[in-house]
Coordinates of C-alpha atoms and ligand atoms in Angstrom, one line a residue:
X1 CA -9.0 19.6 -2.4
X2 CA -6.0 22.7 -2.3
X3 CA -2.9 20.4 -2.1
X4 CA -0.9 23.1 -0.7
X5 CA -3.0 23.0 2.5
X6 CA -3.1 19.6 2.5
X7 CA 0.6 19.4 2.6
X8 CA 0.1 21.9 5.9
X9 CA -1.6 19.3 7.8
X10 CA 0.0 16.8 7.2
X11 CA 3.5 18.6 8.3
X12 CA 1.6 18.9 11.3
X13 CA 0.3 15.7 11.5
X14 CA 3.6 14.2 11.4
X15 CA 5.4 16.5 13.5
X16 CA 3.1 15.7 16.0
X17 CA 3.6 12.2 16.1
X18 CA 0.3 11.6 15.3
X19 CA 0.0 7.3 15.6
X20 CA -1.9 5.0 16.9
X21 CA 0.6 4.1 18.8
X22 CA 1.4 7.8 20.5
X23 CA -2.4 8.2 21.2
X24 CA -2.7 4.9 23.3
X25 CA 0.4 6.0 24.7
X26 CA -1.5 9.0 26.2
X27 CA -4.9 7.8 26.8
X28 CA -4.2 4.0 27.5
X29 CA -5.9 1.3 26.8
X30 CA -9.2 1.4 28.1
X31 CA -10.0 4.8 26.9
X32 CA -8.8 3.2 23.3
X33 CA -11.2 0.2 23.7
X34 CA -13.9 2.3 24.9
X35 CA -13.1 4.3 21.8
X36 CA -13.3 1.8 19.6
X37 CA -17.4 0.7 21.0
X38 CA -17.9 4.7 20.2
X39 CA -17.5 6.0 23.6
X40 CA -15.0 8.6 23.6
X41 CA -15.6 10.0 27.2
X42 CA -12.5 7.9 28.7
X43 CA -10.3 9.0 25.9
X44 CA -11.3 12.7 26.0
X45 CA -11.0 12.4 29.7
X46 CA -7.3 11.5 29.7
X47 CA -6.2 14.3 27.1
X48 CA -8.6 17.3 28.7
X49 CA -5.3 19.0 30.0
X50 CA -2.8 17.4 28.2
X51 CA -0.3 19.9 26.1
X52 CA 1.6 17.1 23.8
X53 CA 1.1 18.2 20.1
X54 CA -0.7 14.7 19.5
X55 CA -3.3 15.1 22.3
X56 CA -4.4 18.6 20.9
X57 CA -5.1 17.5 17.8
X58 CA -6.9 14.3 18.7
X59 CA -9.0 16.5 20.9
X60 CA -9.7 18.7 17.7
X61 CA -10.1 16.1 14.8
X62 CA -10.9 12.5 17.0
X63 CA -12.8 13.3 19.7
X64 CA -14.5 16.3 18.2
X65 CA -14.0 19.1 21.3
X66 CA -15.0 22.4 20.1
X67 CA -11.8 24.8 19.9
X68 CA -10.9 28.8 19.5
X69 CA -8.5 30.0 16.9
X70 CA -5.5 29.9 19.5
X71 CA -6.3 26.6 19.8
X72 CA -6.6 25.3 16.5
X73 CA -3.5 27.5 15.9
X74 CA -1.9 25.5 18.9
X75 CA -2.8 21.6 17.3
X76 CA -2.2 23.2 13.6
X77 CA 0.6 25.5 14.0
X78 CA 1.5 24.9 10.3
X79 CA -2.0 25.1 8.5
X80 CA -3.6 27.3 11.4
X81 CA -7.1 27.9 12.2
X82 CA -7.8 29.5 8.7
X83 CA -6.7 26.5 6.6
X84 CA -8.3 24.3 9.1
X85 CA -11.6 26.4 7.6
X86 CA -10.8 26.0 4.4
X87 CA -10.0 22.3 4.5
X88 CA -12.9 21.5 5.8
X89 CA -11.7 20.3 8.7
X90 CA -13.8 22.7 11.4
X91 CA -16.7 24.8 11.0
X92 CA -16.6 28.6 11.5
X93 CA -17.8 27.9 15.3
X94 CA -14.4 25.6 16.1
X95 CA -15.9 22.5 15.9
X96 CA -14.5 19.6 13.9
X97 CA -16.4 19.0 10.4
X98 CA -14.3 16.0 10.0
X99 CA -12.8 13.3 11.3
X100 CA -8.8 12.7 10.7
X101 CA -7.6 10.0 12.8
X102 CA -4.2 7.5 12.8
X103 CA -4.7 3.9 11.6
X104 CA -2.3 0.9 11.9
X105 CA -2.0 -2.1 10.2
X106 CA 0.3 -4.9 9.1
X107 CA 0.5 -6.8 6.0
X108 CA 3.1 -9.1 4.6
X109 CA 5.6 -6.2 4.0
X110 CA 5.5 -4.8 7.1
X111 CA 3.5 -1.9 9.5
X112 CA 2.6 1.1 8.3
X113 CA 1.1 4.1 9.9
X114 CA -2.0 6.2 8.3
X115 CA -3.7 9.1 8.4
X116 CA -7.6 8.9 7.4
X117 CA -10.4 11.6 7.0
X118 CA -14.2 10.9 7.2
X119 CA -17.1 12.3 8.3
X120 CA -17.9 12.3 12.0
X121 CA -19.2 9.4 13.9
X122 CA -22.0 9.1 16.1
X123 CA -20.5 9.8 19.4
X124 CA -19.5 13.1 17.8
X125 CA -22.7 14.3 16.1
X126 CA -24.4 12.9 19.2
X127 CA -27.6 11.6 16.6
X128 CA -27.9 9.3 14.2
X129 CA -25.4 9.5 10.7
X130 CA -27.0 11.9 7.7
X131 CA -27.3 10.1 4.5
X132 CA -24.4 10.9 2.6
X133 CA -22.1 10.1 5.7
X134 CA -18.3 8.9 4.4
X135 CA -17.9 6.1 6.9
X136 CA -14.1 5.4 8.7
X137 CA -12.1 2.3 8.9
X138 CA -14.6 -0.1 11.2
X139 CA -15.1 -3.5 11.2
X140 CA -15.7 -4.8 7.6
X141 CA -13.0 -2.6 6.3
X142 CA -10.7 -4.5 8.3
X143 CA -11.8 -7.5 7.4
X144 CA -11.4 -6.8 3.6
X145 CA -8.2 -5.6 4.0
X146 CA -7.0 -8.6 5.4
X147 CA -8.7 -10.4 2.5
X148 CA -6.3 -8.5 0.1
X149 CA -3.4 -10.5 -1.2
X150 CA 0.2 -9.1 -0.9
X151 CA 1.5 -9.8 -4.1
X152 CA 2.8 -7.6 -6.7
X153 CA 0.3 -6.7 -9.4
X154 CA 0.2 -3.8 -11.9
X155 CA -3.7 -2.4 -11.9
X156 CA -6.0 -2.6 -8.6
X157 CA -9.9 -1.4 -9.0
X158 CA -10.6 -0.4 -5.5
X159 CA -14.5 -0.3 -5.8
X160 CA -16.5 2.0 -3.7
X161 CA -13.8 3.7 -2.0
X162 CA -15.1 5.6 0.9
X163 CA -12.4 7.6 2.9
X164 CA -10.1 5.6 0.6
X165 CA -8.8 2.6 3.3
X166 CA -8.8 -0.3 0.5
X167 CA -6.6 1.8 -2.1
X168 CA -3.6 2.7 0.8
X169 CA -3.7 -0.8 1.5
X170 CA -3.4 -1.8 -2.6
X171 CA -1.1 0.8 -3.5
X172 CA 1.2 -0.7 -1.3
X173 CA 1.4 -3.5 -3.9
X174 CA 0.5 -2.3 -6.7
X175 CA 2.0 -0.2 -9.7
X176 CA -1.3 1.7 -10.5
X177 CA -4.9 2.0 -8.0
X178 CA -7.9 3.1 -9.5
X179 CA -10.4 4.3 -7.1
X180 CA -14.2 5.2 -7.6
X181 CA -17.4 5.8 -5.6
X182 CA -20.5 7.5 -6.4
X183 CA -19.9 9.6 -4.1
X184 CA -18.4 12.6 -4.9
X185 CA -18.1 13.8 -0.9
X186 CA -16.4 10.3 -0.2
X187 CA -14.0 10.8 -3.1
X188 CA -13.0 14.2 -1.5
X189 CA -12.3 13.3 1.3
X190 CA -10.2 9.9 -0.2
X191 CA -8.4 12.3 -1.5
X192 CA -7.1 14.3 1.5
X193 CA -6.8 10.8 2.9
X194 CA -4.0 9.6 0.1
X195 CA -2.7 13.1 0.6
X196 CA -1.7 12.7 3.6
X197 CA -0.4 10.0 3.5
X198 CA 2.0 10.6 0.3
X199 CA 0.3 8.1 -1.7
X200 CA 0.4 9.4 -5.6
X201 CA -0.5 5.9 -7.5
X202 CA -4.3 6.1 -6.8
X203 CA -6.5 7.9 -9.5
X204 CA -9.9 8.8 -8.2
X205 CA -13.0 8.2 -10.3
X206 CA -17.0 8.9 -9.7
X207 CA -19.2 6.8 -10.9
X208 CA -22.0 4.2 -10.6
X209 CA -20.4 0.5 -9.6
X210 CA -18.1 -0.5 -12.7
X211 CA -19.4 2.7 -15.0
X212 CA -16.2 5.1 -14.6
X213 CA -13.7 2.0 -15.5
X214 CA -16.3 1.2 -18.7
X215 CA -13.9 -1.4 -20.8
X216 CA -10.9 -1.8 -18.5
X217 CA -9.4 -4.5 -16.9
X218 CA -7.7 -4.8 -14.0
X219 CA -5.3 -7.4 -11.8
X220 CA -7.1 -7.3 -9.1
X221 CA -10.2 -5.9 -7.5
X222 CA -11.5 -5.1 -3.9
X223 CA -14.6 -3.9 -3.2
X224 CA -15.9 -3.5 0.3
X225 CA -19.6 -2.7 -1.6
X226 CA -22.7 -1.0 -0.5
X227 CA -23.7 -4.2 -0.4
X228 CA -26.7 -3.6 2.9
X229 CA -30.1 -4.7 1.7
X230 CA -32.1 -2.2 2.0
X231 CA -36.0 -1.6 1.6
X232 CA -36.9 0.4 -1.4
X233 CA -40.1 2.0 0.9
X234 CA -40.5 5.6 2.2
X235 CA -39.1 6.6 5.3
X236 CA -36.2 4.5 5.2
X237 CA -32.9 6.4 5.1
X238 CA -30.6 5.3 2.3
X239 CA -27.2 5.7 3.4
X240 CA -24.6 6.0 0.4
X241 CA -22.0 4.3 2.7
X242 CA -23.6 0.8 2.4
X243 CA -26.9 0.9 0.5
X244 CA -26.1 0.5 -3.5
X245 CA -29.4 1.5 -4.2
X246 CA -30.3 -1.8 -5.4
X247 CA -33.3 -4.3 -4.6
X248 CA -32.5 -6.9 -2.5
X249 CA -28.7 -9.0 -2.8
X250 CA -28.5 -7.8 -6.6
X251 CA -25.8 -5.5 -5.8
X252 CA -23.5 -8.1 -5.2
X253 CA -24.7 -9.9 -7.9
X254 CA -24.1 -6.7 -10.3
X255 CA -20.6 -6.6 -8.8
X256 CA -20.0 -10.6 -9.6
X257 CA -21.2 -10.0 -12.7
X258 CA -18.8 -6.8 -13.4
X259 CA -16.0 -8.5 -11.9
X260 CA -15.9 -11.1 -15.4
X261 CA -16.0 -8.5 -17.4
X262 CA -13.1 -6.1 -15.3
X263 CA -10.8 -8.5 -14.5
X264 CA -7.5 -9.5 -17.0
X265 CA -7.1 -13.9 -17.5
X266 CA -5.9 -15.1 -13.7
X267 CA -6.8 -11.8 -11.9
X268 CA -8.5 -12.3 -8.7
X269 CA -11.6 -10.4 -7.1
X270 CA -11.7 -10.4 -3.6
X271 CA -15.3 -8.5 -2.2
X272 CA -17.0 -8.6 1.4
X273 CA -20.8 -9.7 0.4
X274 CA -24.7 -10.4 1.4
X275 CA -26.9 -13.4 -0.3
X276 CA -30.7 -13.4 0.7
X277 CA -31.8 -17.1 1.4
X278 CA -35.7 -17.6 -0.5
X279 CA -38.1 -19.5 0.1
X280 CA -38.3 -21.0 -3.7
X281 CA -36.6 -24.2 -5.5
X282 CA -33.3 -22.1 -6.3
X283 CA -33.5 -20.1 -3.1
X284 CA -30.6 -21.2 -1.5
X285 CA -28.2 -18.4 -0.7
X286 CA -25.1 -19.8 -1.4
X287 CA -26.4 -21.7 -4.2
X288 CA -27.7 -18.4 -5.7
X289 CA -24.3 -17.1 -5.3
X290 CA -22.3 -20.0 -7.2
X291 CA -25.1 -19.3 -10.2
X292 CA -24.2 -15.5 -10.7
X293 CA -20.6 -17.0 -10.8
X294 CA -20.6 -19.6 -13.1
X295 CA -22.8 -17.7 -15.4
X296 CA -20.7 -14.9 -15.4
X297 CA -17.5 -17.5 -16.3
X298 CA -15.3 -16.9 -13.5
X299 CA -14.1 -19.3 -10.9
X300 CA -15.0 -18.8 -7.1
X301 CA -14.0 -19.8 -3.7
X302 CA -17.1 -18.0 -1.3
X303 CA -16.7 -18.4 2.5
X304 CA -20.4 -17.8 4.6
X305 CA -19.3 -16.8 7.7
X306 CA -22.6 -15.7 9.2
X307 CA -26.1 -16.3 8.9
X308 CA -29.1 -13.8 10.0
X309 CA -32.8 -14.1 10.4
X310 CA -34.3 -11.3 8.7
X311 CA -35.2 -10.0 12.4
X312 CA -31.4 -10.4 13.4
X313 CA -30.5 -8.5 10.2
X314 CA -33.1 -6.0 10.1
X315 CA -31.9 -4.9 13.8
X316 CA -28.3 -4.7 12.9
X317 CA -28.7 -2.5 9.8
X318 CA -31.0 -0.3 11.7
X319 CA -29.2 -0.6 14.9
X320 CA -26.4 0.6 12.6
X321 CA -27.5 3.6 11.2
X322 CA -28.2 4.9 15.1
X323 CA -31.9 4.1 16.1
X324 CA -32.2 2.7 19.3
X325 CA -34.5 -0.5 19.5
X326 CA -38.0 0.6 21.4
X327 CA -38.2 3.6 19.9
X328 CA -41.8 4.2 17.2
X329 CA -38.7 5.2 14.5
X330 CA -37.2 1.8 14.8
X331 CA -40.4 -0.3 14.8
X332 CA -41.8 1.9 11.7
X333 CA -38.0 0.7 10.1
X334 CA -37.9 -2.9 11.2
X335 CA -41.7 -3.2 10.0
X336 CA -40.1 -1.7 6.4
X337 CA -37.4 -4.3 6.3
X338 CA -39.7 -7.4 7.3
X339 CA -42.1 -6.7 5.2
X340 CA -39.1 -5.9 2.1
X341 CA -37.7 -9.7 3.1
X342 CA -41.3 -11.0 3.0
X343 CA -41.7 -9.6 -0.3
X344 CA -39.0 -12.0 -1.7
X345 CA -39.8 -14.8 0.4
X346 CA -36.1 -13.9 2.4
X347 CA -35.7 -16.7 5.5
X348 CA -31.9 -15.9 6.4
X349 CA -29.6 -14.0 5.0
X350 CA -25.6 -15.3 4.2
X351 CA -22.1 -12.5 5.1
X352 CA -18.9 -13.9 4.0
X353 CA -16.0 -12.9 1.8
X354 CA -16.3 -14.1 -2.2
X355 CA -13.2 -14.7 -4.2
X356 CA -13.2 -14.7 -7.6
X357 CA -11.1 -15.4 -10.3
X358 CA -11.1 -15.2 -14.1
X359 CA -10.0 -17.8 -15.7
X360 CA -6.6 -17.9 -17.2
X361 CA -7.2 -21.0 -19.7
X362 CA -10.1 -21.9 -21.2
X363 CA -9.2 -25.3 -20.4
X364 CA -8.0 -25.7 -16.9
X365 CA -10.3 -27.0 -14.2
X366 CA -12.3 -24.7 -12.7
X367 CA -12.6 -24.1 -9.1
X368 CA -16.8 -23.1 -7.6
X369 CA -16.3 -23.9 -3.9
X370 CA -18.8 -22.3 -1.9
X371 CA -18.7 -22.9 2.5
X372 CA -20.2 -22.3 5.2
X373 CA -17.3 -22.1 8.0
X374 CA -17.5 -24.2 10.0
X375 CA -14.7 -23.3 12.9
X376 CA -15.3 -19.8 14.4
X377 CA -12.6 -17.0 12.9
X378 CA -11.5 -13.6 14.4
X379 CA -13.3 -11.1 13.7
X380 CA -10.8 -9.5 11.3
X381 CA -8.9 -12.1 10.4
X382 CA -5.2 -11.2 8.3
X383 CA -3.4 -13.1 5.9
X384 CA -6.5 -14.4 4.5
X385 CA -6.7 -12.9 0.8
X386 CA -2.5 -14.5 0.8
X387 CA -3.4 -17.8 1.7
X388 CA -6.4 -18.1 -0.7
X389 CA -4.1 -17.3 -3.4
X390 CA -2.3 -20.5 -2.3
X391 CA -5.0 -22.5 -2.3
X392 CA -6.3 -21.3 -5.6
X393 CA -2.2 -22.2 -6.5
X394 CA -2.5 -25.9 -5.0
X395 CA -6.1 -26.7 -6.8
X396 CA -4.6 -25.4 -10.0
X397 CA -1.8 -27.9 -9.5
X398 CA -3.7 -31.1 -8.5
X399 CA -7.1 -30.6 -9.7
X400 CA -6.6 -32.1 -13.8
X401 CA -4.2 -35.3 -12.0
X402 CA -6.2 -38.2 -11.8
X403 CA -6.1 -40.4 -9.0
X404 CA -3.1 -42.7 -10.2
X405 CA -1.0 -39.2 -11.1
X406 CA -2.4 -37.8 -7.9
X407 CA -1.1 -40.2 -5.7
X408 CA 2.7 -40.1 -7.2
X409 CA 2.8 -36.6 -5.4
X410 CA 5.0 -36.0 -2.2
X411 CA 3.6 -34.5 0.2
X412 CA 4.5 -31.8 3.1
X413 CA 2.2 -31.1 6.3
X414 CA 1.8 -26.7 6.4
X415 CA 3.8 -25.9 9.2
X416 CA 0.6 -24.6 11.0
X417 CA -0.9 -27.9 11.2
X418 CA -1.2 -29.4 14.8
X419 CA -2.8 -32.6 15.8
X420 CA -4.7 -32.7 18.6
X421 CA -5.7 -36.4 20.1
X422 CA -8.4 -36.8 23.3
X423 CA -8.3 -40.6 25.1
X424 CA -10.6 -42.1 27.6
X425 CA -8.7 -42.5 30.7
X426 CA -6.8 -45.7 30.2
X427 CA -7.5 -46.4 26.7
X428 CA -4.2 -46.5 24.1
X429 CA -6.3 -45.6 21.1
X430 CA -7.7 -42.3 20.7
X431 CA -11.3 -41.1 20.9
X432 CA -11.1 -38.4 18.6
X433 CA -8.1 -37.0 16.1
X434 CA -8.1 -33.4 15.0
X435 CA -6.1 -31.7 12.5
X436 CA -6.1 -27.9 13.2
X437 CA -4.6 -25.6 11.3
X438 CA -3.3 -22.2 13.2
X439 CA -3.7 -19.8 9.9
X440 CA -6.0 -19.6 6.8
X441 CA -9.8 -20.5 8.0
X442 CA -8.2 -21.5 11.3
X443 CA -9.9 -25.1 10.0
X444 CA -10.4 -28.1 12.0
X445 CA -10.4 -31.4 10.3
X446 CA -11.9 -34.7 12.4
X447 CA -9.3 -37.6 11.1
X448 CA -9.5 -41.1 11.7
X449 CA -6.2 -43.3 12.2
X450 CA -6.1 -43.9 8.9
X451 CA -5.8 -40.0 7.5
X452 CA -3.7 -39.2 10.4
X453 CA -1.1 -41.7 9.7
X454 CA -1.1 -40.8 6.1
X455 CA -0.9 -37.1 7.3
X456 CA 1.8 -38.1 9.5
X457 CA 3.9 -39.6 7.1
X458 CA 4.0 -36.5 5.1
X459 CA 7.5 -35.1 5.0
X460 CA 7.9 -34.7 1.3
X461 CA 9.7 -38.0 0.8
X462 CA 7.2 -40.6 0.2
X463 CA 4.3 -40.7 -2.5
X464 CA 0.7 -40.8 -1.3
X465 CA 1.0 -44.0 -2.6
X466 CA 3.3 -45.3 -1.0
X467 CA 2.7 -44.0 2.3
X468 CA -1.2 -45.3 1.3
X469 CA -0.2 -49.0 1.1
X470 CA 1.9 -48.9 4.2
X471 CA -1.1 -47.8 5.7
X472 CA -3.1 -50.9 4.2
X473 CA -0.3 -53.5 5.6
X474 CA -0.4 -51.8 9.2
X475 CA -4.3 -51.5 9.5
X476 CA -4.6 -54.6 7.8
X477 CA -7.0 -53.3 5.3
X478 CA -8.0 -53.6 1.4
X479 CA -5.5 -51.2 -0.1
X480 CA -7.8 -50.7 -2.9
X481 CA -10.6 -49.2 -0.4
X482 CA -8.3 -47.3 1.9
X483 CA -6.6 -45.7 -1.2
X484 CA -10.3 -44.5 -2.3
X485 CA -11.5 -43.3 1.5
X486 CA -8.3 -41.8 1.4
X487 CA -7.6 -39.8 -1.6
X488 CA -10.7 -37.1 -1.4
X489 CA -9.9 -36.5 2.2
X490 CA -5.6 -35.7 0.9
X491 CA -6.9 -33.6 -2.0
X492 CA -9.2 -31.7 0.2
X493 CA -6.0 -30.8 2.8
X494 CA -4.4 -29.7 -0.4
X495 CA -6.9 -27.4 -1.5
X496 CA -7.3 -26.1 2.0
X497 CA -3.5 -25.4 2.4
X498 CA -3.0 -28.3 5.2
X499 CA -1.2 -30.6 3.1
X500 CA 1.1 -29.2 0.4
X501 CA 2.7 -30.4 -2.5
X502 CA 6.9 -30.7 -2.1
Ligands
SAM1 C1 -19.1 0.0 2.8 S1 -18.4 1.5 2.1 C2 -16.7 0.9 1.9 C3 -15.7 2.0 2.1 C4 -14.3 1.5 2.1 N1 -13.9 0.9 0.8 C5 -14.0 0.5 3.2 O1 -13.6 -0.6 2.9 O2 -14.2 0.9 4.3 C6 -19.1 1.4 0.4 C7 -18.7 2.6 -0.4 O3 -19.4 2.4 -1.7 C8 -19.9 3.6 -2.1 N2 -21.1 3.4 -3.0 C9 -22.4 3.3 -2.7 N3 -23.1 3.1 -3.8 C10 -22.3 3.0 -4.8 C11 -22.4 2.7 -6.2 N4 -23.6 2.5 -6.7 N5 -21.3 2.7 -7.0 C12 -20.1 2.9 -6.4 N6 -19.9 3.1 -5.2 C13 -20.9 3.2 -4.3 C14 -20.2 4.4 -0.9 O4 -20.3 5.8 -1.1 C15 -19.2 3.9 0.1 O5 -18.1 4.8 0.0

């Protein structure tokens, strides 16, 4: 990448104005919606005619209209159509060869505005993606990102790094990013992204998964992987941006497995993932997960938060890489990937978000929680990778207490916890109790009087205990036996950031 002409665009780039905000400002919000489901008539619409610095260049490097010289010279008065040629960023007809586009997003220290260069999506192709296509921010990224604490580290592995999303979104808390991909079109274009954007803490690095970071360690890692099963069979694209190139879920399990040997005592993993459910003794998905994990040594907290038939998943993937369903293409592919899942005896196939962490003491308690969610979560959910960090923080505080040292703790209900309580007409005791809490997992807890009281009673003054044999007196019931319903349901609200300790 020539840095010089980097530093062109983006002087234009910012002179422009060129935000999220600013675009939505001039194509409103239908166009941007209808944007973001890969339609970008209504947004090309609104800008046709437009002459505002910010609506030229998102007709040139968003919405991919082809464009003269005079007219790249008019969106790029800084580079001009020449650099735009050499950058990469149109081809020597005028049309856009990349796509550079604003992103927003919020984290615990604030908004921040980016720029970001990939390849070109569908809608601007107009066919399905070539192989070696350097995917955008979409979906999944978003969701990782939000699954990245906020904390101050020193070293970040951002692993597989595409157009480079994950290692803005680290450098903003941490001293020093590594980034690496196998690909060595994605880390090109990564770098014009953290060029533009000022960002100089991120070294990039090509390589095979954990291969160009052979013997270092690192805080904290983030991986977004290629993690898409994918049949090894002819005729079946392989598409860098999600397929590893491995049989199967053992990507993710090759990652797991790297993670041990990557991360420094008490640094944290935090990884978007696929299990395959079999049809054999050990086939269960998330059991299969929690195996890699403790073999490997490290302590995990892995949320399923979607489950697939191999049909269901089978159409996405293809869906994904832009064959239509009916089409002979797409039944000779979803014939491939049935027949790939049959192979392995595949039922269902697991999506969630895996958090690990190597342990700091060879003593402490560790933590293998695997879920399946059980209340239904944004889509991109934020905050997340902050409040697992919390609960990780909670377990390590309560988990080596025994019940008697356990219950001398006080206790302090998370501000986001509600109770919710539904009556029969008439009656004076509730039908049903919920405990819901408004961040984290969102999660809903079913409570009977008992829990809610003792929840209730939370305000950081009393012991469990106490507020346990108050409980006993009131309900008249055997202290002994409330105190042992009780306890597993307290620890659990603890662990899940609902109850915390004062
Ligand atoms: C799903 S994309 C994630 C991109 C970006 N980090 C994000 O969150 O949007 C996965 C990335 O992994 C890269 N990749 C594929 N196979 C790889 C491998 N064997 N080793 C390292 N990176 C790989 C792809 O080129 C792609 O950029």
């Amino acid at each position: 990448m020539d840095a010089a002409l980097a530093d062109r665009l983006r002087a234009d780039l910012l002179a422009a104005r060129y935000t999220v905000d600013r675009l939505r400002q001039l194509w409103g919000d239908e166009a941007d919606a209808a944007l973001a489901r890969g339609d970008r008539v209504p947004a090309l619409r609104a800008v046709r005619d437009a002459h505002d610095p910010a609506a030229l260049l998102a007709r040139l490097l968003l919405l991919g209209e082809p464009a003269d010289d005079t007219a790249i010279a008019r969106a790029l008065p800084t580079l001009g159509a020449e650099g735009a040629r050499a950058l990469g960023l149109v081809d020597a007809a005028g049309r856009a060869a990349l796509d550079v586009r604003p992103s927003a997003a919020i984290d615990a220290s604030g908004p921040v505005d980016w720029l970001i260069v990939s390849d070109l999506g569908e809608a601007q192709i107009g066919g399905p993606l070539p192989p070696e296509h350097v995917l955008g921010v979409g979906g999944a990224s978003i969701t990782l990102s939000g699954l990245i604490p906020t904390s101050p580290v020193e070293r970040v592995l951002d692993l597989g790094t595409g157009c480079g999303i994950q290692a803005l979104h680290a450098a903003r808390h941490a001293r020093a990013v590594v980034a690496t991909d196998i690909s060595a079109r994605a880390l090109e274009l990564a770098a014009l992204t953290l060029a533009l954007n000022g960002v100089t803490s991120v070294e990039l690095r090509q390589g095979d998964l954990f291969a160009p970071v052979a013997g270092e360690r690192f805080d904290r890692i983030v991986s977004n992987p290629p993690f898409v099963i994918t049949p090894r069979a002819d005729g079946v694209p392989l598409y860098e941006y999600r397929d590893g190139g491995r049989v199967g879920d053992a990507l993710v399990e090759q990652v797991i497995r790297g993670a041990a040997e990557h991360l420094v005592p008490g640094g944290t993993a935090h990884l978007l993932a696929n299990w395959e459910y079999r049809s054999t003794m050990a086939g269960d998905g998330l059991a299969r997960v929690r195996r890699w994990v403790e073999q490997a040594g490290l302590e995990a907290w892995v949320v399923e938060r979607e489950r697939q038939t191999p049909a269901e998943y089978a159409a996405t993937w293809i869906r994904d890489g832009g064959t239509r369903v009916g089409t002979p293409e797409y039944e000779a592919l979803a014939e491939a990937w049935l027949d790939d899942f049959d192979a392995r005896g595949v039922h269902a196939v697991g999506f969630g978000y895996v958090l690990l962490r190597r342990p700091a003491d060879d003593r402490a308690p560790r933590l293998v929680r695997t879920e399946v969610l059980g209340s239904p979560l944004p889509s991109a959910p934020s905050g997340i990778g902050d409040h697992l960090l919390t609960c990780l923080a909670a377990h390590d505080r309560v988990a080596s207490l025994d019940d008697a040292a356990f219950g001398t703790l006080r206790l302090a209900v998370a501000p986001d916890v509600t109770e919710e309580r539904h009556y029969w007409p008439g009656d004076d005791g509730p039908t049903v109790i919920r405990l819901r809490q408004g961040g984290g997992f969102a999660r809903t807890i079913e409570a009977d009087a008992a829990l809610a009281g003792l929840v209730g009673a939370c305000d950081g003054e009393l012991t469990i205990a106490a507020i346990a044999s108050a409980l006993a007196d009131l309900l008249e019931v055997d202290e002994g036996a409330l105190r042992a319903q009780l306890l597993p349901q307290v620890r659990e609200l603890v662990l899940c950031g609902m109850l915390r300790v004062a």
